[in-house]
Amino acid sequence: METAVPNTGTEDKLWGGGNKPLKVTYGKMMMWFFILSDALTFSGFLAAYGFSRFKFIDSWPIADEVFNHFPFLHGVDAPMYYVALMTFILIFSSVTMVLAVDAGHHMKQKKVILYMFLTIIGGIIFVGSQAWEWKNFIKGEYGAVETKGGQILQFVDAEGHRVSLNDVAVIDTHKERVRHERKNGIWYTDEGTLPTYTIEEIRNGFAKKSDLLIRTQILTEDGHKTVLSREESLKKLNAEAIGIVEGANLRHNEYGTPLFANFFFFITGFHGFHVFSGVVINIIIFINVILGTYERRKNYEMVEKVGLYWHFVDLVWVFVFTFFYLV
Amino acid sequence: MAHDTAHHESNTKRIWNVFIILSVITIVEVILGIIKPAFLVDIKLVSMKLLNWIFIILTIWKAYYITWAFMHMEGETKGLRRSVVWTSVFLICYLIFILLTEGDYIYEVYKSGYVSWDF
């Protein structure tokens, strides 16, 4: 195994640098310490998430209501299933990675190639799934109304089912407004995309449809969102609502506090970036395996090192999964 | 361990065993997350639902298997293992403790203080 690191002539010299107390190569040890520092970075993010969540413990969005999509099942409420599938894909790609490392110990090049290929495929599927999850999150589903204080008001019917903005609004065709762009106005100002409806259209629609109610961000004792009575709903909507929110970005979030969206983007984004870079590094090592570099070197320790990184990515996901989707 | 490449016995059986353990834990987590048994939600332990404690313990259990079996921490020397695991466990526990305490304090201020943030 010493062939991976050039020999320095200090072997067997106990007081001359020949002592290896940790009994690993430099590369593997440094991969471990890199993983340690990266683990601390991720715990910093997750602990900050916990901080914000404790700060808004009685108004945090309910994950099951936010992440409830599954491919090809439109409109079906399927909380957890998709993210569970993603978790399995990542755990399985971790298994194929460790099988590749194991095959490397026995110098079986063909097997290493096969298992690394499967690992890379798993990683790519995982990143793709995360992109799909982001798309659903950004697009939003029902839409909501934002108040002066930055609170989110959502619409429900008498049974408590969510109602989307286009079922609430009564469209006023006279009030249609075009988006101001640089090319057709003052050149140094422009505005973001206009929401589909104006707040007046929502107010009118809500006043006409008497079975609609408003749901606030505040959680009740048993963990559901508070639903206001009809009178309170009307009062709240007329006095406090100032705008429409559809979907989520870093400043507005139809599911609840914007912090939820910020942490979601930041943590899953940083993790997704790790998966992406893991796939890239895996591909590089994969090419080397095919070229026979490690056959000539007579050890597959490089596969082991990228394997460590890959397992670490899986390890982080296990925690992200718990704190974003379960707890 | 990488040294002694020549007499390296195959770990394939253990790898699949660990995969089965990880899968079962994940399935249990998902089932609990979907049905959310009422008695687990109602019981509070150190200001958190019992269900959440179960999730966290299962997660740490999974993390243990990934690190020990897949990352092969069980085969490393005591020195390397401790310098990685003890450092991270200590720092992470400390960080979580101070941040969650502070978060809870701010929640109390928002709830009972004079500043209104829902207007």
XYZ file of C-alpha atoms in Angstrom:
446
model
C 0.000 0.000 0.000
C 2.959 2.309 0.453
C 3.112 2.818 -3.299
C 0.404 5.475 -3.147
C 2.722 7.727 -1.168
C 6.348 8.136 -2.211
C 8.732 6.564 0.248
C 10.768 9.073 2.152
C 13.465 6.839 3.534
C 12.320 7.391 7.076
C 10.805 3.924 7.474
C 11.934 2.058 10.571
C 13.455 5.212 12.023
C 11.297 5.567 15.100
C 12.591 9.052 15.948
C 13.089 10.104 12.347
C 9.509 10.363 11.135
C 9.073 6.652 10.561
C 6.445 6.251 13.233
C 2.812 6.075 12.061
C 0.661 6.151 15.158
C -2.654 6.282 13.284
C -1.638 3.491 10.882
C -3.251 5.118 7.856
C -1.837 6.847 4.837
C -1.624 10.611 4.714
C -4.399 10.821 2.104
C -6.899 8.783 4.050
C -6.175 10.577 7.304
C -6.628 13.948 5.636
C -9.893 12.781 4.074
C -11.065 11.949 7.585
C -10.123 15.365 8.908
C -11.721 17.081 5.929
C -14.888 15.096 6.653
C -14.682 16.176 10.287
C -14.535 19.862 9.325
C -17.294 19.453 6.759
C -19.430 17.678 9.341
C -19.011 20.683 11.619
C -20.103 23.001 8.801
C -23.243 20.976 8.241
C -23.964 20.822 11.963
C -23.612 24.595 12.045
C -26.346 24.855 9.395
C -28.583 22.303 11.028
C -28.129 23.836 14.480
C -28.999 27.246 12.997
C -32.095 25.643 11.526
C -32.933 24.325 14.984
C -32.369 27.797 16.434
C -34.836 29.392 14.004
C -37.290 26.620 14.505
C -37.207 26.995 18.282
C -37.622 30.720 17.791
C -40.846 30.136 15.796
C -41.771 26.873 17.474
C -45.496 27.651 17.426
C -45.708 28.778 13.794
C -43.242 26.640 11.822
C -44.592 25.134 8.559
C -45.665 21.476 8.688
C -43.281 19.522 6.421
C -45.920 16.951 5.471
C -48.006 19.705 3.900
C -45.079 21.214 2.035
C -43.379 18.154 0.580
C -46.278 15.993 -0.524
C -45.641 15.423 -4.229
C -44.809 12.215 -6.001
C -43.964 11.923 -9.706
C -46.954 11.087 -11.939
C -49.369 11.422 -9.036
C -50.729 14.907 -9.537
C -52.943 16.231 -6.811
C -52.438 13.154 -4.641
C -51.360 13.969 -1.108
C -48.277 11.772 -0.687
C -46.151 13.143 2.129
C -42.760 11.534 2.805
C -42.870 8.885 0.058
C -40.729 10.728 -2.424
C -38.095 11.754 0.076
C -38.056 8.208 1.462
C -37.370 6.988 -2.045
C -34.521 9.508 -2.382
C -33.081 8.292 0.917
C -33.143 4.704 -0.329
C -31.437 5.679 -3.567
C -28.646 7.377 -1.622
C -28.244 4.542 0.893
C -28.138 2.062 -1.956
C -25.494 4.048 -3.802
C -23.537 4.013 -0.540
C -23.800 0.217 -0.526
C -22.530 -0.088 -4.092
C -19.686 2.274 -3.168
C -18.612 0.127 -0.234
C -18.867 -2.941 -2.475
C -16.544 -1.175 -4.927
C -14.062 -0.527 -2.102
C -14.336 -4.163 -1.060
C -13.738 -5.344 -4.625
C -10.755 -3.001 -4.763
C -9.203 -4.735 -1.764
C -9.280 -7.939 -3.778
C -7.927 -6.220 -6.897
C -11.003 -7.093 -8.935
C -11.020 -4.328 -11.530
C -14.179 -5.461 -13.348
C -16.207 -5.464 -10.157
C -14.883 -2.072 -9.089
C -15.950 -0.669 -12.469
C -19.452 -2.111 -12.164
C -20.036 -0.944 -8.599
C -18.614 2.523 -9.181
C -20.826 2.877 -12.237
C -23.897 2.017 -10.150
C -22.799 4.502 -7.478
C -22.503 7.306 -10.022
C -25.926 6.483 -11.492
C -27.441 6.557 -7.983
C -25.846 9.921 -7.286
C -27.149 11.413 -10.514
C -30.671 10.142 -9.815
C -30.488 11.652 -6.340
C -29.408 15.102 -7.580
C -32.161 14.979 -10.194
C -34.731 14.126 -7.533
C -33.569 17.016 -5.434
C -33.971 19.357 -8.408
C -37.530 18.121 -8.834
C -38.212 18.699 -5.151
C -36.872 22.250 -5.490
C -39.069 22.852 -8.536
C -42.218 21.856 -6.644
C -41.208 23.959 -3.677
C -40.448 27.064 -5.755
C -43.594 26.745 -7.847
C -45.866 26.304 -4.845
C -49.259 24.764 -4.899
C -52.143 26.746 -3.424
C -50.756 30.235 -3.021
C -51.318 32.441 0.003
C -51.778 36.007 1.168
C -49.130 37.932 3.059
C -49.912 40.441 5.819
C -48.204 43.692 6.766
C -46.301 41.847 9.478
C -45.023 39.240 7.031
C -47.440 36.555 8.199
C -48.901 34.044 5.766
C -52.662 33.519 5.484
C -53.884 30.443 3.633
C -57.418 29.606 2.455
C -59.395 26.557 3.498
C -62.971 25.419 2.922
C -65.440 24.408 5.626
C -63.927 20.903 5.918
C -60.451 22.329 6.351
C -59.145 21.368 2.898
C -56.805 23.868 1.296
C -58.226 26.096 -1.436
C -55.994 27.573 -4.081
C -55.955 31.247 -5.027
C -57.613 30.693 -8.403
C -60.633 29.200 -6.625
C -60.825 32.229 -4.359
C -60.275 35.121 -6.737
C -63.013 36.861 -8.662
C -61.155 38.349 -11.579
C -61.733 41.988 -12.366
C -60.858 42.394 -16.031
C -60.760 46.196 -15.850
C -57.929 46.216 -13.381
C -55.494 44.255 -15.494
C -52.022 45.745 -15.204
C -48.952 45.026 -17.313
C -45.586 44.388 -15.757
C -43.293 47.381 -15.787
C -40.093 46.602 -17.645
C -37.002 48.666 -18.353
C -37.688 48.846 -22.055
C -41.065 50.551 -21.742
C -40.626 52.908 -18.830
C -37.935 54.543 -16.792
C -34.900 52.552 -17.840
C -33.345 52.155 -14.429
C -36.361 50.668 -12.699
C -38.135 47.418 -13.203
C -40.206 45.068 -11.105
C -40.463 41.359 -10.513
C -43.094 39.145 -12.086
C -46.594 40.203 -11.132
C -48.674 37.759 -9.126
C -51.536 36.135 -11.006
C -54.151 37.966 -8.947
C -54.334 41.260 -7.131
C -55.175 41.456 -3.460
C -58.491 43.187 -4.320
C -59.537 40.259 -6.505
C -58.815 37.897 -3.638
C -60.726 40.093 -1.187
C -63.758 40.285 -3.500
C -63.738 36.565 -4.125
C -63.386 35.778 -0.446
C -66.291 38.062 0.455
C -68.535 36.345 -2.128
C -67.673 32.721 -1.303
C -69.102 32.398 2.161
C -67.805 28.906 2.951
C -64.153 29.947 2.795
C -62.059 30.476 5.907
C -58.543 31.661 6.667
C -55.834 29.549 8.192
C -52.985 31.310 9.997
C -49.427 30.188 10.651
C -50.037 29.606 14.351
C -50.037 25.968 15.446
C -52.688 24.712 17.848
C -51.992 22.422 20.809
C -52.380 19.278 18.692
C -50.030 20.487 15.963
C -52.474 21.757 13.343
C -52.709 25.256 11.923
C -55.279 27.591 13.478
C -58.398 28.159 11.363
C -60.188 31.448 12.003
C -63.957 31.904 12.115
C -65.666 33.562 9.149
C -65.888 36.980 10.846
C -62.292 36.911 12.026
C -61.205 35.769 8.568
C -62.945 38.674 6.842
C -61.566 41.139 9.351
C -58.040 39.826 9.052
C -58.068 39.741 5.270
C -59.459 43.255 4.910
C -57.337 44.885 7.585
C -53.952 43.184 7.276
C -53.463 41.482 3.916
C -51.205 43.379 1.539
C -50.100 40.971 -1.150
C -50.161 37.611 -2.885
C -47.490 34.955 -2.504
C -47.252 32.116 -4.995
C -44.539 29.562 -4.330
C -41.369 30.329 -2.453
C -38.150 32.252 -2.833
C -35.685 33.703 -0.362
C -37.966 36.591 0.658
C -41.504 35.230 0.435
C -42.791 31.785 1.115
C -46.382 30.647 0.739
C -45.885 27.817 3.226
C -45.044 30.036 6.197
C -42.025 31.878 7.495
C -39.425 32.775 4.822
C -36.746 31.297 7.106
C -38.110 27.858 6.323
C -37.480 28.417 2.620
C -34.067 29.966 3.292
C -32.891 26.976 5.290
C -34.420 24.559 2.842
C -32.579 26.148 -0.074
C -29.354 26.553 1.844
C -29.074 23.159 3.498
C -30.439 20.927 0.750
C -28.585 23.090 -1.754
C -25.287 22.700 0.054
C -25.897 18.992 0.405
C -26.892 18.720 -3.257
C -23.671 20.504 -4.154
C -21.769 17.890 -2.158
C -23.575 15.106 -4.008
C -22.789 16.791 -7.292
C -19.098 17.188 -6.483
C -19.082 13.607 -5.163
C -20.413 12.424 -8.520
C -17.731 14.418 -10.343
C -14.946 12.999 -8.159
C -16.397 9.509 -8.534
C -16.376 9.910 -12.324
C -12.713 10.943 -12.261
C -11.767 7.915 -10.170
C -14.032 5.730 -12.297
C -12.103 6.754 -15.417
C -8.841 5.968 -13.628
C -10.158 2.534 -12.678
C -11.096 1.840 -16.295
C -7.671 3.014 -17.476
C -6.101 0.588 -15.031
C -4.217 3.204 -13.021
C -4.836 1.385 -9.763
C -4.019 -1.995 -11.275
C -0.577 -0.622 -12.058
C -0.338 1.029 -8.671
C -1.353 -2.321 -7.154
C -3.805 -0.794 -4.732
C -7.230 0.804 -4.890
C -6.859 3.219 -2.019
C -8.130 6.142 -4.102
C -11.453 4.333 -4.441
C -11.493 4.033 -0.662
C -10.888 7.769 -0.216
C -13.668 8.875 -2.557
C -15.751 6.192 -0.889
C -15.258 7.924 2.450
C -16.470 11.192 0.950
C -19.446 9.494 -0.658
C -20.509 7.831 2.602
C -20.190 11.170 4.334
C -22.654 12.692 1.857
C -25.043 9.866 2.704
C -24.451 10.436 6.408
C -25.378 14.112 6.113
C -28.517 13.257 4.172
C -29.645 10.964 6.994
C -29.630 14.009 9.296
C -31.167 16.402 6.767
C -33.925 13.863 6.185
C -34.676 13.673 9.901
C -34.626 17.367 10.659
C -36.393 18.636 7.544
C -38.947 15.938 6.918
C -39.530 13.928 10.090
C -39.119 16.034 13.214
C -7.923 -1.747 6.562
C -5.945 -1.085 3.464
C -2.633 -2.465 4.604
C -2.368 -6.245 4.287
C -4.128 -6.248 0.946
C -3.106 -9.837 0.428
C -5.103 -11.408 3.253
C -8.180 -9.275 3.075
C -11.301 -11.257 3.699
C -14.464 -10.204 1.923
C -16.949 -8.132 3.854
C -19.798 -8.524 1.394
C -22.020 -10.328 3.838
C -21.635 -7.637 6.496
C -22.268 -4.903 3.922
C -25.605 -6.420 2.928
C -26.506 -6.947 6.569
C -25.860 -3.284 7.303
C -27.871 -2.302 4.238
C -30.816 -4.324 5.556
C -30.502 -2.699 8.999
C -30.378 0.809 7.487
C -33.369 0.067 5.260
C -35.439 -1.283 8.135
C -34.637 1.773 10.282
C -35.584 4.095 7.410
C -38.837 2.225 6.784
C -39.716 2.440 10.481
C -38.976 6.185 10.429
C -41.149 6.732 7.358
C -44.044 4.692 8.778
C -43.877 6.578 12.079
C -43.670 9.850 10.160
C -46.790 9.052 8.155
C -49.062 7.652 10.849
C -47.662 9.768 13.734
C -49.067 7.626 16.576
C -51.015 9.882 18.938
C -49.538 8.491 22.147
C -46.002 9.219 20.941
C -46.945 12.762 19.975
C -48.684 13.474 23.285
C -45.865 12.439 25.579
C -43.364 15.252 26.057
C -39.807 14.535 27.146
C -37.405 17.403 27.908
C -39.669 19.857 26.027
C -39.832 17.692 22.908
C -42.304 15.105 21.641
C -41.339 11.496 22.324
C -41.783 10.813 18.599
C -39.087 13.357 17.767
C -36.719 11.754 20.262
C -37.345 8.399 18.582
C -36.521 9.927 15.188
C -33.306 11.454 16.500
C -32.165 8.256 18.202
C -32.908 6.183 15.079
C -30.949 8.727 13.017
C -27.928 8.517 15.285
C -28.164 4.749 15.129
C -28.105 4.937 11.320
C -25.184 7.356 11.447
C -23.321 4.872 13.654
C -23.774 2.079 11.104
C -22.749 4.267 8.180
C -19.598 5.471 9.935
C -18.588 2.190 11.548
C -19.441 -0.262 8.760
C -19.418 1.693 5.502
C -16.668 4.169 6.334
C -14.893 1.372 8.164
C -14.274 3.351 11.310
C -14.343 0.097 13.292
C -11.109 -0.925 11.599
C -9.172 2.281 12.266
C -6.864 2.837 15.208
C -8.232 4.141 18.462
C -6.352 7.415 17.965
C -7.897 8.219 14.607
C -11.341 7.121 15.717
C -11.301 9.271 18.816
C -9.818 12.331 17.150
C -12.661 12.310 14.627
C -15.611 11.072 16.658
C -14.979 12.691 20.034
C -14.159 16.070 18.490
C -17.295 16.168 16.393
C -19.601 14.786 19.075
C -18.373 17.277 21.656
C -18.511 20.340 19.387
C -21.880 19.438 17.879
C -23.487 18.827 21.287
C -22.159 22.147 22.543
C -23.355 24.038 19.466
C -26.811 22.485 19.606
C -27.118 23.213 23.300
C -26.285 26.920 23.053
C -28.267 27.583 19.874
C -31.417 25.808 20.970
C -31.322 27.483 24.381
C -30.988 30.855 22.701
C -33.765 30.049 20.208
C -36.106 29.132 23.029
C -35.232 32.339 24.869
C -36.082 34.441 21.800
C -39.364 32.557 21.465
C -40.238 33.564 25.029
C -39.324 37.186 24.304
C -41.530 37.224 21.204
C -44.375 35.650 23.140
C -44.320 37.742 26.291
C -42.314 40.828 25.352
C -43.659 44.197 24.324
C -42.742 43.926 20.666
C -45.572 42.741 18.441
C -44.494 40.916 15.324
C -47.924 39.817 14.128
C -49.661 42.983 12.982
